[in-house]
mmCIF file of C-alpha atoms in Angstrom:
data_model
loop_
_atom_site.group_PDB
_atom_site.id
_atom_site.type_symbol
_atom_site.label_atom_id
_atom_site.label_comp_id
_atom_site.label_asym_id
_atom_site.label_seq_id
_atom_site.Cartn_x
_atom_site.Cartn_y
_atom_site.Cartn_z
ATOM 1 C CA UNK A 1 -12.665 -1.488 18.211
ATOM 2 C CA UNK A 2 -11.265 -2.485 21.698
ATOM 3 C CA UNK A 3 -8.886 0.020 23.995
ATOM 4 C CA UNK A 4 -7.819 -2.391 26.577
ATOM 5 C CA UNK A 5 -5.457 -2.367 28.917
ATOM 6 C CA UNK A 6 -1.981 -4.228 28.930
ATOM 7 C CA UNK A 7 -0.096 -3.872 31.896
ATOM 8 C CA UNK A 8 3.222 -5.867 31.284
ATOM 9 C CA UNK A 9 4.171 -9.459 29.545
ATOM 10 C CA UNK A 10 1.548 -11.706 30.754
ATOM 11 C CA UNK A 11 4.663 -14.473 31.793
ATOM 12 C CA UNK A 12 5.561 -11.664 33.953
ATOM 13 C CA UNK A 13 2.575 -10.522 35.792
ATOM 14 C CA UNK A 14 1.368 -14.191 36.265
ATOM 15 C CA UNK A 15 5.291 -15.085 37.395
ATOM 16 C CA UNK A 16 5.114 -11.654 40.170
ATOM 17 C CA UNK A 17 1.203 -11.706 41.139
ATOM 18 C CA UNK A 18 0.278 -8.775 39.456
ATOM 19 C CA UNK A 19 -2.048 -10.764 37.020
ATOM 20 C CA UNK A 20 -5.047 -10.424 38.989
ATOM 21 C CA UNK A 21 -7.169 -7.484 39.002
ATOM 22 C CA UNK A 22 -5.732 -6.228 35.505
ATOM 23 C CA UNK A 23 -5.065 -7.107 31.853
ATOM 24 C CA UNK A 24 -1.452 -8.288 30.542
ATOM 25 C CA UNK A 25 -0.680 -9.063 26.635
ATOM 26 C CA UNK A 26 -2.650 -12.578 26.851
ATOM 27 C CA UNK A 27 -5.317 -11.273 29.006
ATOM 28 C CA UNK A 28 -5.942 -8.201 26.777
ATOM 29 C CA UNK A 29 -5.575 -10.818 23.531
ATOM 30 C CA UNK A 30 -8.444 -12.948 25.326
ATOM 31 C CA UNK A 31 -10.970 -9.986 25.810
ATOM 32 C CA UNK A 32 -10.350 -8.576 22.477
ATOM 33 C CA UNK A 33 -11.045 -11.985 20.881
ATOM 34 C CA UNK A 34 -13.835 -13.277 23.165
ATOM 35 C CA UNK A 35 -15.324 -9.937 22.107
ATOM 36 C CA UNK A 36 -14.885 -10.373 18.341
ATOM 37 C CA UNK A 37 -13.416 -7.005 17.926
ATOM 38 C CA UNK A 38 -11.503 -6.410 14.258
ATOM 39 C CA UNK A 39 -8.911 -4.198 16.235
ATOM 40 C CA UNK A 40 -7.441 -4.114 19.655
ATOM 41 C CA UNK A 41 -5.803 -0.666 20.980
ATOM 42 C CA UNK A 42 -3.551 -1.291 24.058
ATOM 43 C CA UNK A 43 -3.429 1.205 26.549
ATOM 44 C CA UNK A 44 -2.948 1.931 29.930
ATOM 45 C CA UNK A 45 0.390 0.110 28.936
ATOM 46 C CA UNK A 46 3.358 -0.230 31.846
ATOM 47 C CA UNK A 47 7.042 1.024 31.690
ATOM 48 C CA UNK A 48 8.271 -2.434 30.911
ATOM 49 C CA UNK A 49 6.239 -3.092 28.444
ATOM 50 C CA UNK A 50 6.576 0.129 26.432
ATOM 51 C CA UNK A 51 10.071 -0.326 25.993
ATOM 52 C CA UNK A 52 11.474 -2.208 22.684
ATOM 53 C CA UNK A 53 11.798 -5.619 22.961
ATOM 54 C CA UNK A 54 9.173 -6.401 25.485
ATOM 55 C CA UNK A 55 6.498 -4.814 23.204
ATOM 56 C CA UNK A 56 7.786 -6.458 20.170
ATOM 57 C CA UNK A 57 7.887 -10.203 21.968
ATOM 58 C CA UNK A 58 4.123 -8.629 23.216
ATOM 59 C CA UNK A 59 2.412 -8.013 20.148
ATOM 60 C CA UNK A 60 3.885 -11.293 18.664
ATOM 61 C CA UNK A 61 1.999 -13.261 21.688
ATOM 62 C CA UNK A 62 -0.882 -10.965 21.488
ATOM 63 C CA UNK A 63 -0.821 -11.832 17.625
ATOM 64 C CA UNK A 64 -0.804 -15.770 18.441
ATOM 65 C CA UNK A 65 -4.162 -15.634 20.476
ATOM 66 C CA UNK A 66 -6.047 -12.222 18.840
ATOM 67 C CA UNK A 67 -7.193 -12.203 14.973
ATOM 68 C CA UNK A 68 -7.409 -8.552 14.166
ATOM 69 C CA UNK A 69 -5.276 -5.838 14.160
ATOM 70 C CA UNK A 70 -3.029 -4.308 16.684
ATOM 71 C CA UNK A 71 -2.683 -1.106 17.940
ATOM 72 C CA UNK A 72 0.421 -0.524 20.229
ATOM 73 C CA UNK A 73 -0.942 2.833 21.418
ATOM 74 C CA UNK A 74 1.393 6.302 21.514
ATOM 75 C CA UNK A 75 0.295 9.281 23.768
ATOM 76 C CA UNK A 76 -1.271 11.980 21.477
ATOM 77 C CA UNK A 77 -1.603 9.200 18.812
ATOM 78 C CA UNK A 78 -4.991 9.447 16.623
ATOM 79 C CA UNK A 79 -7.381 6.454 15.191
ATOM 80 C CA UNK A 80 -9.973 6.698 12.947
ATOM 81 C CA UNK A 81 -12.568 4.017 13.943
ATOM 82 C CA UNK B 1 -16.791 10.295 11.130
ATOM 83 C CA UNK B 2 -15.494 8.909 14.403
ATOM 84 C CA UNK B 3 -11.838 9.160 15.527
ATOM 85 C CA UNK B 4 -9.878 8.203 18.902
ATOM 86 C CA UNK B 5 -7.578 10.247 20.049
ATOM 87 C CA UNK B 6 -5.106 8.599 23.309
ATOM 88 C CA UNK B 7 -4.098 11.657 25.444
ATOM 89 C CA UNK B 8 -3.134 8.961 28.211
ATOM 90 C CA UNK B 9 -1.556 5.898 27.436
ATOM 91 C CA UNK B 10 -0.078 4.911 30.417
ATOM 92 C CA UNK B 11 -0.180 3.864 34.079
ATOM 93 C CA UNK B 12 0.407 5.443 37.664
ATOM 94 C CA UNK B 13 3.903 5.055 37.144
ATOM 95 C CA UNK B 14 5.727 7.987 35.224
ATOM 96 C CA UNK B 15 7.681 7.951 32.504
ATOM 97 C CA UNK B 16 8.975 10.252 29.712
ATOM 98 C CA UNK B 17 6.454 9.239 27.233
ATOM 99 C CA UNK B 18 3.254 7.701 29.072
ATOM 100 C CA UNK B 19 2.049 8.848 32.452
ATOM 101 C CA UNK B 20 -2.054 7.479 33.371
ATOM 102 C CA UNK B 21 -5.261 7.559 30.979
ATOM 103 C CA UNK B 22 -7.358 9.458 28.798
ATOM 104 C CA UNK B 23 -8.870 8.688 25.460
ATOM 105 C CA UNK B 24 -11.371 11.422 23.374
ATOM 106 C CA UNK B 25 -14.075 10.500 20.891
ATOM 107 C CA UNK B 26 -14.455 12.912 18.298
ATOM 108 C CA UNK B 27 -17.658 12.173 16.497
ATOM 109 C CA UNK B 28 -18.264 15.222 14.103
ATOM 110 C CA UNK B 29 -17.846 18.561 16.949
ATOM 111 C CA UNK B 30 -18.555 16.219 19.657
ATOM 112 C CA UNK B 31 -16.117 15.436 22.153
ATOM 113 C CA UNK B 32 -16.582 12.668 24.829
ATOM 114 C CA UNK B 33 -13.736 11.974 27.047
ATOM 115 C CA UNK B 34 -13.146 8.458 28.891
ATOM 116 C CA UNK B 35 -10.897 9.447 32.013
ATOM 117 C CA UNK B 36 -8.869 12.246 32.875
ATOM 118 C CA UNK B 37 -5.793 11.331 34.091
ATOM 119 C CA UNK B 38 -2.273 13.236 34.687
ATOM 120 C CA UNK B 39 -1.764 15.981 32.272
ATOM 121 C CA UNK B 40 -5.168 15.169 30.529
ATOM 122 C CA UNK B 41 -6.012 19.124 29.967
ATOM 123 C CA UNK B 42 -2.537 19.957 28.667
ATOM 124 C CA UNK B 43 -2.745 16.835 26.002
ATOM 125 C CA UNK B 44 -5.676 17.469 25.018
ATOM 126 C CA UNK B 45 -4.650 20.647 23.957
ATOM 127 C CA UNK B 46 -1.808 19.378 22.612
ATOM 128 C CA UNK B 47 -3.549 17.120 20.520
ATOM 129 C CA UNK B 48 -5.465 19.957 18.842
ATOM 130 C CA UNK B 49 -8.587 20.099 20.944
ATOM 131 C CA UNK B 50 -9.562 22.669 23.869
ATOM 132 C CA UNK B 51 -11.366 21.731 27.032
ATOM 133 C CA UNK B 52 -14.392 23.950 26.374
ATOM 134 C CA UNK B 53 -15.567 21.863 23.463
ATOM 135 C CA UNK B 54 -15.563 18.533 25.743
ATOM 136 C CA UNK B 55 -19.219 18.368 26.896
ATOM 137 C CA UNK B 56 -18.934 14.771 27.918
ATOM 138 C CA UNK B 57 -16.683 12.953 30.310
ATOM 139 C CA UNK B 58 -17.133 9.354 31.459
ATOM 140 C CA UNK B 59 -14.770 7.837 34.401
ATOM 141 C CA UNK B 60 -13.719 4.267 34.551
ATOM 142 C CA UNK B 61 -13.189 4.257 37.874
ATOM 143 C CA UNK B 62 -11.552 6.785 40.133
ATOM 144 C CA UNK B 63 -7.908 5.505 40.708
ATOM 145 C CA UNK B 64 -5.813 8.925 40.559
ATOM 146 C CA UNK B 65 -4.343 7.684 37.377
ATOM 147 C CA UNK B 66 -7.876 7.859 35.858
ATOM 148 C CA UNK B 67 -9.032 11.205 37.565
ATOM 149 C CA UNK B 68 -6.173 13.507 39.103
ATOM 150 C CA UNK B 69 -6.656 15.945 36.607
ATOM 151 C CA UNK B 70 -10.452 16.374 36.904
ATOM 152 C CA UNK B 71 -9.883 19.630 38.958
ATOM 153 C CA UNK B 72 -7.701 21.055 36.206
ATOM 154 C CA UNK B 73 -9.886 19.504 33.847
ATOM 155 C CA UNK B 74 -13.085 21.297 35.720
ATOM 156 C CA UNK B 75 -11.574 25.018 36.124
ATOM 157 C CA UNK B 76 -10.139 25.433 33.157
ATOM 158 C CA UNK B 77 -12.915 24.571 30.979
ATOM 159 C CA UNK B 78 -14.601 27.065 33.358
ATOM 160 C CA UNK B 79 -12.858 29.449 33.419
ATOM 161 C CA UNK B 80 -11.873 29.424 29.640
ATOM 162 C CA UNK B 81 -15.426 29.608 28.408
ATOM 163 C CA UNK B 82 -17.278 32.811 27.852
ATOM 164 C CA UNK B 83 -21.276 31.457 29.264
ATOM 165 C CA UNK B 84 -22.181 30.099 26.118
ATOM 166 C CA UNK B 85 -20.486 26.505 26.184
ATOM 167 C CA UNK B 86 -23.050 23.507 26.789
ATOM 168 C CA UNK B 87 -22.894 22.321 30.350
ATOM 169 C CA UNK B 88 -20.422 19.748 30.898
ATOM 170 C CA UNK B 89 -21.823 16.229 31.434
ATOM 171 C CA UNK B 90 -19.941 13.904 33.527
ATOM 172 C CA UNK B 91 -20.514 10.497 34.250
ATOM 173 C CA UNK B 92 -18.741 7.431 36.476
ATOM 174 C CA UNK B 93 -19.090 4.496 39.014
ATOM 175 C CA UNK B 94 -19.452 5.908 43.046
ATOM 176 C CA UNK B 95 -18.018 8.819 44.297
ATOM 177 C CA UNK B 96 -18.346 10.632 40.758
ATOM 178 C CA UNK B 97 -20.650 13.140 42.268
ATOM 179 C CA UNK B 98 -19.067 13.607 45.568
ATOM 180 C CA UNK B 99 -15.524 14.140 43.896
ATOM 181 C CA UNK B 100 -16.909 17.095 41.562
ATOM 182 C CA UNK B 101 -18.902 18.808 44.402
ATOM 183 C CA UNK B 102 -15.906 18.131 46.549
ATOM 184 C CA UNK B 103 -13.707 20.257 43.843
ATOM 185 C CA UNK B 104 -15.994 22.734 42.555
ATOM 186 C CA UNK B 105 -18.705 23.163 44.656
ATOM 187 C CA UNK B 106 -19.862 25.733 46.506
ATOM 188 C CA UNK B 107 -17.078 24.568 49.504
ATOM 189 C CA UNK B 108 -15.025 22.525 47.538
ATOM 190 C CA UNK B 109 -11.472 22.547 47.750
ATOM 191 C CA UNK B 110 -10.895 24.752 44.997
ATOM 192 C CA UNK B 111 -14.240 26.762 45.311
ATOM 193 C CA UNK B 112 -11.580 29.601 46.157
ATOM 194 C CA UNK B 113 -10.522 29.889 43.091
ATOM 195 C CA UNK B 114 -13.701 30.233 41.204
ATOM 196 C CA UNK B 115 -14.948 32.791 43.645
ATOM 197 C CA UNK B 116 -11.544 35.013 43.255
ATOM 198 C CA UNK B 117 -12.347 34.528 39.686
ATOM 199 C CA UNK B 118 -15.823 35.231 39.599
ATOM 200 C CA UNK B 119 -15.551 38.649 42.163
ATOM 201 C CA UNK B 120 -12.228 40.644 41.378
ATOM 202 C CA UNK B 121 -12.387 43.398 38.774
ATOM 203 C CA UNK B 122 -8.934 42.180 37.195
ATOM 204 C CA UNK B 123 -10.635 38.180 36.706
ATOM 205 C CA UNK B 124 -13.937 39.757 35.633
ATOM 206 C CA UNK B 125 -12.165 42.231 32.810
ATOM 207 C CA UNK B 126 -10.117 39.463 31.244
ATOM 208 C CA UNK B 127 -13.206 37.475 31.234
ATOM 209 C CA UNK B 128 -14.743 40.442 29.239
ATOM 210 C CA UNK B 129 -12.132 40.857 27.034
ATOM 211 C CA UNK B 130 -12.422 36.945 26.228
ATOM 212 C CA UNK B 131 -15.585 37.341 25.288
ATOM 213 C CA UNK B 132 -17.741 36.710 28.117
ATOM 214 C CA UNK B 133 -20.293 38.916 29.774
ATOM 215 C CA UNK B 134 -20.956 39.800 33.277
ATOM 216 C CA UNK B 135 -21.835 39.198 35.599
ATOM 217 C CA UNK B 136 -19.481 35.620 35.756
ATOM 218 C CA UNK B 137 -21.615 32.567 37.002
ATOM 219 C CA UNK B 138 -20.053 29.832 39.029
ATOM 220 C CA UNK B 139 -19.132 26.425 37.576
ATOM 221 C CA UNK B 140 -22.094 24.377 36.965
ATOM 222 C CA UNK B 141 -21.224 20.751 36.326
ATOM 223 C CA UNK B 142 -24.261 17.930 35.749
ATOM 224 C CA UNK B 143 -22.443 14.577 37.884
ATOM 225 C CA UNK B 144 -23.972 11.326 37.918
ATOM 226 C CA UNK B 145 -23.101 8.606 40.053
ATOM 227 C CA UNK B 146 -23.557 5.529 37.047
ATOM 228 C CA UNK B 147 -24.086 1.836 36.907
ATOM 229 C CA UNK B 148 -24.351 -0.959 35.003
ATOM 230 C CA UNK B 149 -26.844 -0.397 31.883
ATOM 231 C CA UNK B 150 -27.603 2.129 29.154
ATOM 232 C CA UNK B 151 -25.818 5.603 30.338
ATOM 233 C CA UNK B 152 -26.701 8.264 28.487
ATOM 234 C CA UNK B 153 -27.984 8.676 24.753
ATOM 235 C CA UNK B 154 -26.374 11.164 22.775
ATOM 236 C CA UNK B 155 -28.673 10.893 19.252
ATOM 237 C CA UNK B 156 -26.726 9.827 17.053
ATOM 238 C CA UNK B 157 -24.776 7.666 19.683
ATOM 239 C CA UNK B 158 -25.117 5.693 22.697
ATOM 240 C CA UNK B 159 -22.961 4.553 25.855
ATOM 241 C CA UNK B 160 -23.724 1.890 27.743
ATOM 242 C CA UNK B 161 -21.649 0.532 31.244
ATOM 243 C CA UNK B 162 -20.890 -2.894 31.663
ATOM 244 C CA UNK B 163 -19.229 -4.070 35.123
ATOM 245 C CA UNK B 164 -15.420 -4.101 35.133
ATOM 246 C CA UNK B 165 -13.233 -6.271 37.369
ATOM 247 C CA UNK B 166 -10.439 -4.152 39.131
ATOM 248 C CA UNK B 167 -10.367 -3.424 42.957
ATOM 249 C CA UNK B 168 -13.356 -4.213 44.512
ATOM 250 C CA UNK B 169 -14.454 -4.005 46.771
ATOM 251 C CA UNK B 170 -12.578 -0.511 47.185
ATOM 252 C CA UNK B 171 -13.598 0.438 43.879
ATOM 253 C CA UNK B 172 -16.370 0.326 41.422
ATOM 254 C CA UNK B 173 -14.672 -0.209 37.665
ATOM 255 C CA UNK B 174 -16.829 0.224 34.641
ATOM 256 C CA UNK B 175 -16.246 -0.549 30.949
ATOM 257 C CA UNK B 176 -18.331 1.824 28.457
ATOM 258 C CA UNK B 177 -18.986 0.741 24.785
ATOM 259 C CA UNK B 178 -20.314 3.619 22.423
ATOM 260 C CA UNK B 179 -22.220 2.701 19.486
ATOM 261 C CA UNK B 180 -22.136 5.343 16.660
ATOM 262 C CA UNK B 181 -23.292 5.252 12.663
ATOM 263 C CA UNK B 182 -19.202 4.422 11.928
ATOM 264 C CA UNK B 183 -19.415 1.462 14.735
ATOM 265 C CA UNK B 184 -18.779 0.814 17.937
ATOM 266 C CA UNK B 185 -15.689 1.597 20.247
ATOM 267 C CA UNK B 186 -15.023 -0.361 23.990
ATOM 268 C CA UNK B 187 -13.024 1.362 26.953
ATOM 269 C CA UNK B 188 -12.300 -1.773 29.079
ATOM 270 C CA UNK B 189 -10.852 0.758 31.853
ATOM 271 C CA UNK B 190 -8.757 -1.265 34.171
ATOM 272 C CA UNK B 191 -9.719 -4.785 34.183
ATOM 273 C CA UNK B 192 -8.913 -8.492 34.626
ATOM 274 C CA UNK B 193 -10.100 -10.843 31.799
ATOM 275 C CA UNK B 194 -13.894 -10.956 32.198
ATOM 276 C CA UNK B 195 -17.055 -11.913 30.177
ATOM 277 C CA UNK B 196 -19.332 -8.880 31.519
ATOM 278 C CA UNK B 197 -16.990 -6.983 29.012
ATOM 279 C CA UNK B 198 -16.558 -9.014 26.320
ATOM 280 C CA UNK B 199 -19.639 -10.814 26.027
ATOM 281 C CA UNK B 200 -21.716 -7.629 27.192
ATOM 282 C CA UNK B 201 -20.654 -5.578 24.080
ATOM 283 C CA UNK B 202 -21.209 -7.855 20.978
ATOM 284 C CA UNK B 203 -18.988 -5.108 18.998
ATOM 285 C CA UNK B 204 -19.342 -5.334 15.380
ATOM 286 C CA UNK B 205 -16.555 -3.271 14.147
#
């Protein structure tokens, strides 16, 4: 199990310069599967992202490029490993 | 059996439901805490758990959304235990050490607070009648500036630090990967894309 960071949309950060220095959906996709993890936990996740829509269209691209499961995480949320 | 709980789940910018980072391990009655951001105390009592049973903490790096809760973090555990807990155990990248001696030491910042605590009759009696007997000893924390490598070995689990990329130079980021009997679990902490992390923890589960 990964708990990874996911700042924002990755089109976003990479569009405003905030890609660099810090995971987005793709970049948190690539470590999770570079790692060969069977399930990804995103944390550390921003305000735009955590609202509905942008985390939907999120885990869809994070689903494209990661094989495992996904974990869009909830403060106070529990996870057996 | 080994379970996560996500006290923090969010970033330096505050909002209702997410505000900074902190995750727990639970593995049996141990609990190991990666980062202590905003509010980390009051969720993790929230989620069911209570400061004095946290014997380990391990910082990512020490952005205040990662660590502005340490001092809270420090004095209540201290001053909610009765001299029988386990010393607390804390581990991170630079400025680890200097940041808990700055808070609880002997002249840290809040070393006033601790002292009231420890000297007036009316600190010392509800201490008693907690449980606790006198007379009160100071905070004793064991810090440990950390790098790259095997960190600490717990038994029946392991952590090991593997270089994050963040904001260096003005900040040393680490990842942490625990192995346990029920697998292994990665913190990335706050980092770009990088193959020390993903390559470095071969995680099987």
């Amino acid at each position: 199990m990964m708990l990874c960071m996911c700042w924002d949309d990755q089109a976003i950060m990479d569009q405003n310069g905030e890609c660099d220095g810090q995971c987005g959906t793709l970049g948190a996709a690539k470590m999770a599967q570079e790692a060969g993890v069977k399930k990804l936990v995103l944390v550390h996740v921003g305000a735009h992202l955590s609202g509905h829509g942008p985390m939907e269209k999120g885990i869809g691209d994070i689903s494209r490029a990661f094989d495992g499961e996904i974990v869009f995480s909830e403060e106070l949320m529990h996870i057996t490993l | 059996m080994a379970e996560i709980y996500t006290l923090g789940a969010g970033t330096p910018t505050p909002t209702p439901d997410r505000f900074g980072s902190s995750h727990v391990l639970k593995l049996g009655d141990e609990l190991i805490m990666f980062d202590c951001g905003p509010a980390t105390t009051h969720k993790l009592v929230k989620a069911g758990l209570f400061p004095t049973k946290v014997d380990y903490l391990f910082f990512t790096h020490h952005h205040f959304d990662h660590d502005i809760d340490y001092p809270c973090f420090l004095l209540c555990r201290w001053d909610q235990s009765i001299g029988t807990e386990n010393q607390l155990q804390v581990f991170g990248p630079n400025l680890t050490e200097k940041i808990t001696e700055g808070i609880i030491g002997e002249d840290g910042l809040f070393s006033h607070d601790w002292k009231a605590r420890v000297n007036h009759p009316l600190s010392q009696r509800v201490f008693v009648n907690r449980g606790g007997t006198l007379p009160r000893t100071p905070p004793s924390v064991l810090a440990r500036d950390v790098g790259p490598g095997k960190v600490f070995n717990g038994g029946d689990w392991q952590v090991t630090a593997a270089p994050a990329e963040h904001v260096q130079p003005w900040l040393d980021s680490l990842a942490y990967r625990v192995d346990t009997a029920d697998g292994s679990v990665v913190f990335t902490g706050d980092t770009q894309p990088c193959q020390t992390v993903t390559i470095w923890p071969k995680v099987p589960t």
